[in-house]
Amino acid sequence: MIKVKLFATLREGRENEIDFEFFPGINGRFILEKLAIPEKQVAIFLVNGRDYSLDEPLSDGDVIAIFPPVGGG
Amino acid sequence: MYGYAGKILRINLTNQTIKVEDLNAEWAKKYIGGRGLASKYLYEEINPKVEPFSPENKLIITTGPLTGTSVPTGGRYMVVTKSPLTGAIACSNSGGFFGAELKAAGYDMIILEGKAPKPVYIAIEDDKVEIKDATHLWGKLVYETTDLLKQEYGDKAKVLAIGPAGEKLVRIAAVMNDYDRAAGRSGVGAVMGSKNVKAIVAKGSKGVSVADEQKVKDVVASKIKIIRENPVTGEGLPAYGTAILVNIINEHGIFPVANFQKAYTPEADKISGETMAKTILTKKHACFRCPIACGRVVRLKDGKEVGGPEYETVWSYGANCEVYDLNAISEANYWCNQYGLDTISTGATIAAAMELYQKGYIKDDEIAKDGLSLKFGDPEAIVGWTIKIGKREGLGDKMAEGSYRLCEAYGAPDLSMSVKKQELPAYDPRGVQGHGLVYATANRGGCHVRGYLISAEISGIPQKLDRFSTEGKAEWAKIFQDLTAVIDSLGMCLFTSFALGLKDYVDLMNAVCGTDYTEETLLAAGERIYNLERLFNLKAGIDPSQDTLPKRLLEEPIPEGPSKGVVHKLSDLLPKYYEVRGWDEKGYPKEETLKRLEI
């Protein structure tokens, strides 16, 4: 299973957390498509807390966090 | 002079004299205004070795050349003095409406000198400036003080005040304005208290004259458009406030928990900006001429509607004290505003006290009389200790000295998560190497807004940097520090820099002031300011060995979460940083650097 966590404006009209069944080859791009999140809305795509490419295959058990552009402080 | 009011108000509290002087135009050209120009005045006028609470220290309240104009976020003012917390030069910066009103009254800057024999406040109505008796205000909380002065001077009057914490020389006391905006850091409120000044009221009817009105209109419109269309300043910050950072910083595993003992918590979402927006948020608040409106107004459980906590506060009282309760955090924030306390240092000092208790340095019998616990996770404790610090009551009296002096008193200074005795903010530098370098070298001590490298290392603005790498970070730190010095000196909010770049600031400055800065010369002014502050600190006796981080962050790897296993590699970064700065290998600015910068 792959756990996907959404934040900030990406939560609007979606669940905060969504689980995906793992299959070999599943990647970030597939997940964005399923969640109807346009790529340009994604500023940060983390897999287990590290920056990750959308095209790289994921592993079973990965935790993904997706953020729109954010700043503050 | 366009943009500038061209006048300084010099008030000697010992002799009760008020003088209006011309602004030093030559210095203004080199040091811009605001933070930079006030630092120049302080550098020239006081001995950096002066005791911060002595009458010989001065307190400068200053605007920038863009303060009070139509420039977006042009409402900032700064408080510049020698800090009683760090012993370094302090510049604390605030929004709201006071700064613009002071400018409208016809002054760029107020220099407070000496010490009043009894409590006073200063009333400024254009050319009429008076030192008034403040006996009836002394001891009062910030809101009541503000209300009473507004009753007397009218609602248009803007009030800057200290609370009881500043009066009692709490070393982490803030200068407050417009009820709940704060020039928060470095104990500037305590310096104001040491001078027996409770408040400053400003009411102005003069405008700010600009070089070319049509040009200003056009340039301002184009920059507002950039800010509105940027997803950070146009969407994220308006919708969720600064606490939008809670989840993102936590998901990167750099959200300090329990006084930096950990850097990740599964409970972060309970105190996030997203949760705040769904629960206690009642409305948003914008400072003077701000198109972003990141300020929050929240409703407490008891029904009070008050200024809401910022990201740093949500962290300092939240994860750092392991209290995942937005109501308790907002209440602690409210009492900080009322007593006039810095929310970062106060929350962080309580967290340090909690660790002292956890490790057995503070024992139960010592706090029995206070009737409060010092256990991590206790929501009543964060509110209760805040009030006790504000009153200097019980153990709160020791905590009022800040975390470093508190931990040192118990023989455990390494438990203070501070740099140059000022508490670190809400990002664990072990997982953001560049940001840690900025912590170690910030002229006002532990601070995130002297070069906010989180922007590049986490948010990817202006470009994404590998947060674990030390490569190129010295150069980035310098640019961010110098650019920040420019923005602080103009009188604009640092948050504009998520959308605007150096060229935009040059455009705004030149349109308003009719100056001919280029990107190169404006950034050089920022570098000059940074070096001047450094010189002040060196003369004050803060030697470069203090360019460091708490031992924990240099030696103990982050124990769990997404940044598990890393320490901060300061010793890899510092020599390169000194070199990039044009300082010698010991950290002293080289003669040729000072010459190049015309210092």
XYZ file of C-alpha atoms in Angstrom:
672
model
C 0.000 0.000 0.000
C 1.049 3.582 -0.609
C -0.209 6.349 1.665
C -0.733 9.758 0.054
C -1.090 12.863 2.249
C -2.398 16.113 0.802
C -1.933 19.570 2.269
C -3.125 23.180 2.048
C -5.208 24.003 -1.034
C -4.795 20.467 -2.418
C -7.191 19.321 0.312
C -10.017 21.347 -1.169
C -12.540 18.867 -2.547
C -10.335 15.881 -1.631
C -9.618 13.717 1.387
C -6.581 14.623 3.525
C -5.185 11.100 3.178
C -5.716 8.532 0.449
C -4.389 4.967 0.260
C -3.323 3.471 -3.072
C -2.873 -0.217 -3.796
C 0.741 -0.869 -4.671
C 1.615 -2.290 -8.097
C 5.039 -2.480 -9.727
C 5.678 0.700 -11.684
C 3.234 2.942 -9.817
C 4.676 6.451 -9.696
C 3.838 10.019 -8.732
C 2.443 10.902 -12.111
C -0.118 8.072 -11.895
C -1.211 9.253 -8.439
C -1.601 12.880 -9.503
C -3.710 11.791 -12.436
C -5.971 9.641 -10.241
C -6.432 12.514 -7.808
C -7.018 15.030 -10.635
C -4.202 17.264 -9.369
C -2.629 19.265 -12.208
C 1.157 18.968 -12.109
C 1.597 22.729 -12.062
C -0.155 22.877 -8.688
C 2.498 20.639 -7.168
C 5.512 22.431 -5.763
C 6.803 19.721 -3.465
C 6.481 15.965 -3.896
C 7.988 14.070 -0.990
C 8.448 10.330 -0.649
C 9.252 9.390 2.952
C 10.276 12.999 3.552
C 12.699 13.284 0.626
C 12.261 15.128 -2.661
C 11.363 12.698 -5.410
C 10.745 12.703 -9.134
C 7.204 12.091 -10.357
C 8.452 9.506 -12.832
C 10.429 7.359 -10.441
C 8.720 4.089 -9.461
C 7.488 3.932 -5.869
C 7.956 1.100 -3.370
C 5.344 -0.706 -1.340
C 4.862 1.103 1.995
C 5.988 4.510 0.777
C 4.427 7.573 2.381
C 3.894 10.458 -0.001
C 3.293 14.118 0.891
C 2.170 16.584 -1.768
C 2.214 20.352 -1.327
C 1.280 23.340 -3.459
C 3.717 26.301 -3.398
C 3.963 27.456 0.213
C 6.049 29.857 2.243
C 5.642 31.741 5.460
C 7.725 32.007 8.599
C 14.095 64.186 -0.023
C 11.349 62.086 -1.550
C 10.042 59.058 0.332
C 11.798 60.158 3.485
C 10.131 62.608 5.855
C 13.614 64.073 6.245
C 13.251 64.591 9.992
C 14.355 62.805 13.132
C 12.776 63.225 16.502
C 15.431 63.142 19.225
C 14.003 62.831 22.701
C 16.235 63.008 25.730
C 14.280 61.431 28.559
C 16.734 62.395 31.300
C 16.547 66.116 30.476
C 13.007 65.932 29.042
C 14.089 67.708 25.856
C 12.670 67.223 22.367
C 14.632 68.161 19.260
C 13.766 67.858 15.591
C 16.815 67.251 13.379
C 17.344 66.855 9.679
C 17.917 63.281 8.590
C 21.520 62.674 7.579
C 21.003 62.429 3.808
C 24.490 61.145 3.122
C 24.016 58.241 5.524
C 20.548 57.586 4.082
C 22.052 57.110 0.651
C 24.489 54.511 1.973
C 22.265 52.786 4.523
C 18.831 53.265 2.859
C 16.700 53.818 5.971
C 14.922 51.659 8.548
C 17.156 48.889 9.856
C 20.236 50.072 7.964
C 20.110 53.749 8.757
C 19.115 53.233 12.389
C 22.033 50.808 12.774
C 24.341 53.530 11.460
C 22.976 56.039 13.980
C 23.322 53.522 16.811
C 26.845 52.600 15.705
C 27.905 56.239 15.641
C 26.132 57.336 18.802
C 26.638 54.673 21.454
C 29.569 52.740 22.785
C 28.825 49.131 21.748
C 30.090 48.005 25.156
C 27.343 49.930 26.947
C 25.152 48.026 29.417
C 21.833 47.538 27.536
C 19.654 48.713 30.427
C 21.765 51.771 31.195
C 20.609 55.270 30.166
C 23.581 55.361 27.771
C 21.907 52.798 25.517
C 19.547 54.325 22.953
C 16.298 53.002 21.533
C 15.635 53.919 17.922
C 12.192 53.514 16.396
C 12.491 53.899 12.688
C 10.563 53.727 9.441
C 11.984 53.130 5.973
C 11.738 55.387 2.918
C 8.833 53.290 1.586
C 6.939 53.193 4.895
C 3.678 55.092 4.673
C 3.641 55.154 0.867
C 1.371 53.227 -1.496
C 4.034 50.519 -1.916
C 2.548 47.111 -1.035
C 3.297 46.178 2.625
C 4.865 49.606 3.141
C 3.864 49.829 6.762
C 6.862 48.392 8.516
C 8.855 49.999 11.292
C 11.829 48.674 13.235
C 13.193 48.986 16.740
C 16.976 49.203 16.873
C 18.991 49.118 20.084
C 21.592 47.083 21.932
C 19.847 43.905 23.045
C 19.689 42.906 26.712
C 19.212 39.284 25.626
C 22.169 38.898 23.281
C 24.374 41.926 23.922
C 24.376 42.291 20.141
C 22.726 44.882 17.954
C 18.976 44.285 17.853
C 16.604 45.159 15.078
C 13.040 43.981 15.581
C 10.550 44.647 12.887
C 6.769 44.965 12.911
C 3.802 45.694 10.673
C 0.387 46.974 11.620
C -0.276 50.698 11.222
C 1.962 52.528 13.693
C 4.923 52.917 11.328
C 2.905 54.533 8.566
C 1.275 56.893 11.080
C 4.633 57.985 12.491
C 5.780 58.768 8.962
C 2.551 60.672 8.296
C 3.310 62.777 11.369
C 6.504 63.826 9.614
C 9.272 61.695 11.121
C 11.518 58.981 9.755
C 12.881 58.056 13.123
C 12.597 58.591 16.866
C 15.776 58.366 18.936
C 15.088 57.841 22.626
C 18.030 58.725 24.864
C 18.645 58.620 28.607
C 16.045 57.522 31.113
C 12.901 59.247 32.322
C 12.809 59.840 36.091
C 9.288 58.383 36.201
C 6.990 56.545 33.759
C 6.126 58.586 30.686
C 4.585 58.195 27.282
C 5.305 60.210 24.165
C 2.462 61.848 22.260
C 3.135 62.854 18.648
C 0.542 64.804 16.690
C 2.390 66.186 13.677
C 4.582 69.025 14.982
C 3.212 68.793 18.483
C 5.340 66.380 20.488
C 4.991 65.968 24.230
C 6.458 63.837 26.995
C 3.506 62.964 29.225
C 3.083 61.358 32.605
C 2.263 57.650 32.335
C 1.790 56.804 35.998
C -1.810 55.773 35.281
C -0.678 53.388 32.515
C 2.272 51.740 34.253
C 1.507 48.121 35.119
C -1.338 47.886 32.640
C -1.623 45.237 29.939
C -1.094 46.202 26.302
C -4.759 46.186 25.226
C -5.926 48.393 28.084
C -2.996 50.768 27.601
C -3.862 51.029 23.919
C -7.579 51.564 24.632
C -6.901 54.306 27.182
C -4.588 56.193 24.822
C -7.011 55.827 21.929
C -9.788 57.217 24.132
C -7.632 60.253 24.757
C -6.227 60.795 21.263
C -8.970 59.388 19.081
C -9.287 56.192 17.116
C -7.058 57.438 14.301
C -4.147 57.572 16.726
C -1.871 54.553 16.528
C -0.324 53.185 19.682
C 2.984 51.459 20.305
C 3.367 50.171 23.846
C 5.133 47.794 26.149
C 3.337 45.541 28.590
C 4.277 44.634 32.157
C 7.053 42.366 30.817
C 8.926 45.306 29.315
C 8.449 47.327 32.502
C 9.928 44.490 34.547
C 12.933 44.187 32.229
C 12.041 40.701 31.052
C 14.859 40.001 28.616
C 12.482 38.528 26.050
C 9.978 41.406 26.147
C 8.575 42.811 22.907
C 7.514 46.248 21.742
C 3.866 45.935 20.724
C 1.829 48.085 18.354
C -1.781 48.182 17.194
C -2.707 45.775 20.030
C -1.213 42.557 18.713
C 1.555 43.266 16.221
C 5.004 42.829 17.709
C 8.540 44.007 17.211
C 9.151 40.813 19.031
C 12.689 39.697 19.271
C 15.851 40.376 21.280
C 14.168 42.020 24.276
C 13.676 45.445 22.724
C 10.593 45.945 24.954
C 12.779 45.672 28.046
C 15.064 48.463 26.800
C 11.992 50.665 26.385
C 10.962 49.703 29.930
C 14.435 50.526 31.246
C 13.918 54.048 29.935
C 10.570 54.308 31.741
C 8.708 54.787 28.471
C 5.360 52.998 28.432
C 4.016 54.019 25.055
C 4.229 56.198 21.984
C 1.117 57.610 20.356
C 1.331 58.792 16.761
C -1.194 60.773 14.792
C -0.195 62.306 11.493
C -1.843 64.339 8.783
C 1.098 64.864 6.453
C 1.483 62.693 3.402
C 4.720 61.240 2.085
C 5.897 63.051 -1.026
C 7.162 60.884 -3.847
C 9.443 61.684 -6.778
C 7.047 60.865 -9.598
C 3.448 60.160 -8.732
C 2.430 58.583 -12.015
C 5.489 56.376 -12.050
C 4.863 55.262 -8.477
C 1.270 54.420 -9.395
C 2.372 52.293 -12.342
C 5.224 50.528 -10.580
C 3.101 49.828 -7.498
C 0.275 48.403 -9.637
C 2.654 46.072 -11.441
C 4.220 44.799 -8.190
C 0.829 44.249 -6.549
C -0.093 42.171 -9.583
C 3.009 40.005 -9.128
C 2.222 39.518 -5.425
C -1.435 38.650 -6.120
C -0.611 36.199 -8.897
C 2.080 34.400 -6.928
C 0.708 31.189 -5.369
C 2.510 31.767 -2.046
C 1.567 35.401 -1.469
C -1.660 35.329 -3.457
C -3.080 32.017 -2.288
C -1.298 30.053 0.463
C -0.568 32.844 2.951
C -3.977 34.554 2.589
C -5.860 31.246 2.968
C -3.906 29.622 5.788
C -1.625 32.265 7.295
C 1.972 31.517 8.217
C 0.916 28.312 10.021
C 0.593 26.779 6.565
C 4.203 25.785 7.282
C 3.409 23.398 10.149
C 2.750 20.364 7.958
C 5.376 21.065 5.352
C 8.164 21.578 7.878
C 7.036 18.522 9.828
C 6.823 16.322 6.723
C 10.446 17.230 6.000
C 11.350 16.104 9.511
C 12.720 19.455 10.642
C 9.879 20.484 12.991
C 11.556 20.694 16.408
C 9.748 18.713 19.098
C 10.341 18.851 22.875
C 13.111 21.448 22.809
C 14.759 19.966 19.693
C 14.952 16.448 21.146
C 13.059 15.241 18.065
C 12.226 16.755 14.690
C 8.990 15.083 13.638
C 5.591 14.495 15.213
C 2.609 12.515 13.901
C 0.375 15.075 15.647
C 1.350 18.175 13.670
C -1.873 18.437 11.700
C -3.771 19.137 14.942
C -2.074 22.541 15.087
C -1.665 23.271 11.374
C -2.829 26.312 9.430
C -5.296 24.035 7.662
C -6.833 22.978 10.989
C -6.805 26.565 12.263
C -8.762 27.671 9.192
C -11.371 24.960 9.830
C -11.720 25.507 13.570
C -10.860 28.688 15.482
C -10.259 31.156 12.636
C -12.856 33.938 12.486
C -11.232 36.355 10.056
C -8.032 37.503 8.421
C -6.054 40.608 9.158
C -4.036 42.809 6.825
C -1.405 45.317 7.898
C -1.069 48.756 6.266
C -1.289 48.523 2.463
C -0.835 44.756 2.436
C -2.324 42.675 -0.379
C -1.341 39.406 1.362
C -3.256 39.555 4.677
C -1.524 36.645 6.429
C -2.674 37.810 9.908
C -5.222 35.629 11.671
C -8.037 36.468 14.069
C -9.229 33.539 16.165
C -11.885 32.806 18.756
C -10.717 31.357 22.065
C -12.812 28.821 23.990
C -13.917 31.540 26.408
C -15.366 33.552 23.519
C -12.620 36.203 23.220
C -11.802 37.131 19.627
C -8.077 37.889 19.439
C -5.052 37.998 17.155
C -4.144 34.439 16.224
C -0.785 32.702 16.535
C 1.779 32.770 13.740
C 3.648 29.676 12.563
C 6.581 30.330 14.876
C 4.249 30.608 17.859
C 2.263 27.515 16.924
C 5.592 25.725 16.968
C 7.205 27.288 20.072
C 4.208 26.552 22.305
C 2.954 23.601 20.263
C 5.403 20.947 19.113
C 8.279 22.434 21.095
C 6.279 22.007 24.326
C 4.430 18.975 22.880
C 1.082 20.727 23.294
C -1.110 19.871 20.298
C -3.991 22.120 21.292
C -4.686 25.212 19.181
C -6.820 26.832 21.867
C -4.079 26.634 24.506
C -1.495 27.884 22.000
C -3.740 30.799 21.001
C -4.307 31.651 24.643
C -0.575 31.645 25.366
C -0.130 33.845 22.289
C -2.808 36.217 23.617
C -1.022 36.584 26.958
C 2.262 37.220 25.163
C 0.556 40.085 23.354
C -0.971 41.393 26.566
C 2.215 41.230 28.658
C 4.354 42.219 25.687
C 6.470 39.089 25.224
C 8.263 37.564 22.255
C 6.290 34.418 21.441
C 9.286 32.551 20.013
C 11.600 33.114 22.969
C 8.855 32.707 25.578
C 7.582 29.396 24.197
C 11.133 28.173 23.652
C 12.163 29.156 27.185
C 9.207 27.233 28.619
C 10.272 24.243 26.485
C 13.822 24.531 27.853
C 12.429 24.638 31.409
C 10.402 21.525 30.603
C 13.554 19.729 29.550
C 15.363 20.942 32.689
C 12.503 19.390 34.649
C 12.502 16.212 32.568
C 16.242 15.781 33.175
C 15.919 16.463 36.898
C 17.583 19.886 37.093
C 14.354 21.519 38.257
C 12.679 19.552 41.035
C 9.024 19.321 42.027
C 9.484 21.182 45.305
C 10.882 24.190 43.485
C 7.723 24.703 41.468
C 5.205 23.509 44.070
C 4.381 27.099 45.055
C 3.760 28.087 41.432
C 0.931 25.587 41.147
C 1.931 24.660 37.602
C 3.549 21.613 36.094
C 6.597 21.621 33.857
C 5.655 18.481 31.997
C 5.906 18.419 28.236
C 2.406 18.258 26.818
C 0.566 20.205 29.521
C -1.666 22.881 27.906
C -2.267 24.667 31.220
C 1.458 24.965 31.769
C 2.168 26.916 28.582
C -0.491 29.493 29.427
C 0.341 29.672 33.132
C 4.110 30.041 32.735
C 3.649 32.732 30.090
C 1.752 34.867 32.595
C 4.321 34.160 35.314
C 7.150 35.217 32.993
C 5.235 38.408 32.190
C 4.900 39.110 35.912
C 8.348 37.775 36.885
C 6.622 35.560 39.441
C 7.977 32.386 41.029
C 10.120 30.374 38.623
C 8.818 32.749 35.931
C 11.306 35.265 37.314
C 14.216 33.014 36.302
C 12.577 32.161 32.981
C 12.211 35.894 32.292
C 15.978 35.936 31.716
C 15.535 33.763 28.608
C 16.463 30.120 28.100
C 20.241 30.566 28.067
C 20.516 32.287 31.433
C 17.888 29.894 32.837
C 19.748 26.772 31.731
C 23.089 28.238 32.760
C 21.735 28.889 36.255
C 21.062 25.144 36.531
C 24.480 24.259 35.163
C 23.073 23.030 31.846
C 23.595 25.809 29.283
C 23.652 23.204 26.476
C 19.924 22.658 26.975
C 19.267 26.192 25.735
C 18.497 25.949 22.028
C 19.846 29.380 21.275
C 22.493 31.231 19.309
C 24.120 34.244 20.957
C 21.638 33.611 23.802
C 18.588 34.151 21.562
C 16.191 31.236 21.145
C 16.135 29.477 17.779
C 12.906 29.471 15.790
C 10.871 26.672 14.242
C 13.229 24.836 11.879
C 15.728 22.187 12.932
C 18.925 23.259 11.143
C 20.268 19.695 11.021
C 17.973 19.031 8.059
C 18.491 22.413 6.359
C 22.208 23.111 6.224
C 22.047 26.593 4.708
C 19.386 27.763 7.125
C 21.587 26.573 9.992
C 24.476 28.648 8.691
C 22.205 31.685 8.767
C 21.228 30.872 12.369
C 24.886 30.697 13.363
C 25.852 33.958 11.687
C 22.748 36.117 12.166
C 23.746 39.453 13.649
C 20.905 39.456 16.130
C 21.469 35.866 17.260
C 19.151 32.868 16.751
C 16.778 34.082 14.094
C 15.073 32.905 10.895
C 14.444 36.271 9.263
C 17.996 37.445 8.706
C 18.233 35.219 5.627
C 15.306 32.866 5.225
C 16.992 30.010 3.387
C 13.978 27.779 4.086
C 12.591 29.551 1.054
C 15.174 27.928 -1.226
C 15.913 24.725 0.691
C 12.281 23.746 1.261
C 9.941 25.879 -0.853
C 12.253 26.094 -3.868
C 12.074 29.905 -4.108
C 13.842 31.327 -6.091
C 15.268 27.889 -6.860
C 15.388 24.512 -5.188
C 18.552 23.715 -3.238
C 19.437 20.303 -1.799
C 18.717 20.863 1.872
C 21.230 18.289 3.126
C 24.102 19.614 1.054
C 26.570 22.290 2.145
C 27.498 23.037 -1.472
C 27.003 26.695 -2.425
C 25.233 27.469 0.832
C 27.775 30.063 1.984
C 27.105 32.117 -1.155
C 23.343 31.727 -0.795
C 23.462 32.717 2.861
C 25.289 35.928 1.993
C 22.847 36.902 -0.765
C 19.801 36.178 1.382
C 21.246 38.089 4.337
C 22.140 41.113 2.227
C 18.794 41.170 0.395
C 16.917 40.875 3.688
C 18.863 43.842 5.044
C 17.661 45.803 1.995
C 14.001 44.836 2.446
C 14.083 45.620 6.190
C 15.652 48.970 5.436
C 13.087 49.946 2.786
C 10.200 49.460 5.211
C 8.601 46.548 3.377
C 7.565 43.123 4.607
C 9.961 40.238 4.025
C 7.064 38.107 2.787
C 7.007 40.110 -0.453
C 10.251 38.332 -1.321
C 8.360 35.102 -2.028
C 7.065 36.951 -5.096
C 9.395 39.902 -5.724
C 13.078 39.938 -6.597
C 15.898 42.444 -6.207
C 14.941 44.254 -9.422
C 11.411 44.872 -8.081
C 12.782 46.490 -4.926
C 15.081 48.677 -7.027
C 12.067 49.782 -9.111
C 10.014 50.664 -6.043
C 12.831 52.502 -4.276
C 13.753 54.565 -7.318
C 10.147 55.419 -8.228
C 9.335 56.645 -4.731
C 12.622 58.350 -3.838
C 13.835 59.455 -7.269
C 17.135 57.701 -6.578
C 19.285 55.888 -9.104
C 20.053 52.613 -7.362
C 20.884 49.636 -9.539
C 20.531 46.015 -8.477
C 24.225 46.065 -7.742
C 24.270 49.221 -5.613
C 21.110 48.370 -3.662
C 22.407 44.909 -2.782
C 25.763 46.480 -1.889
C 23.902 48.702 0.583
C 22.502 45.520 2.120
C 26.007 44.092 2.387
C 27.225 47.342 3.950
C 24.454 47.157 6.551
C 25.268 43.538 7.339
C 28.932 44.364 7.852
C 28.195 47.402 9.984
C 26.039 45.290 12.286
C 28.873 42.781 12.454
C 31.322 45.524 13.417
C 28.979 46.693 16.175
C 28.858 43.171 17.570
C 32.623 42.692 17.422
C 33.117 45.972 19.261
C 30.475 44.901 21.775
C 32.662 41.918 22.597
C 30.740 39.249 20.703
C 33.638 37.435 19.119
C 33.282 35.060 16.150
C 33.427 31.998 18.420
C 29.757 32.791 19.006
C 28.988 32.032 15.343
C 27.864 28.599 16.364
C 24.906 26.349 17.089
C 23.814 24.481 20.202
C 25.930 21.375 20.804
C 22.916 19.102 20.345
C 22.488 20.232 16.752
C 26.163 19.778 15.924
C 26.701 16.435 17.634
C 23.456 14.491 18.086
C 21.878 13.144 14.888
C 18.130 13.678 14.456
C 16.757 10.522 16.103
C 13.731 9.762 13.933
C 11.500 10.900 11.092
C 12.250 11.965 7.526
C 15.568 13.676 8.398
C 16.793 10.891 10.674
C 20.539 10.581 11.141
C 21.835 14.030 10.223
C 23.728 16.662 12.207
C 24.553 20.219 11.215
C 27.899 20.516 9.448
C 28.735 24.056 10.511
C 32.491 23.553 10.488
C 32.288 22.675 6.774
C 30.370 25.861 6.053
C 31.824 28.603 8.220
C 35.299 29.034 6.628
C 33.733 29.335 3.184
C 31.148 31.792 4.503
C 33.843 34.022 6.030
C 35.705 33.916 2.724
C 32.613 34.803 0.676
C 31.933 37.680 3.060
C 35.435 39.061 2.657
C 36.225 38.388 6.298
C 39.476 36.856 7.529
C 39.634 33.223 8.573
C 38.819 34.236 12.140
C 35.612 36.002 11.082
C 36.717 39.651 11.211
C 35.874 41.857 8.190
C 39.060 42.541 6.234
C 40.269 46.098 5.793
C 39.791 45.837 2.022
C 36.193 44.676 2.462
C 35.338 47.664 4.634
C 37.040 49.910 2.119
C 35.109 48.386 -0.775
C 31.870 48.880 1.126
C 32.847 52.421 2.141
C 32.295 51.760 5.825
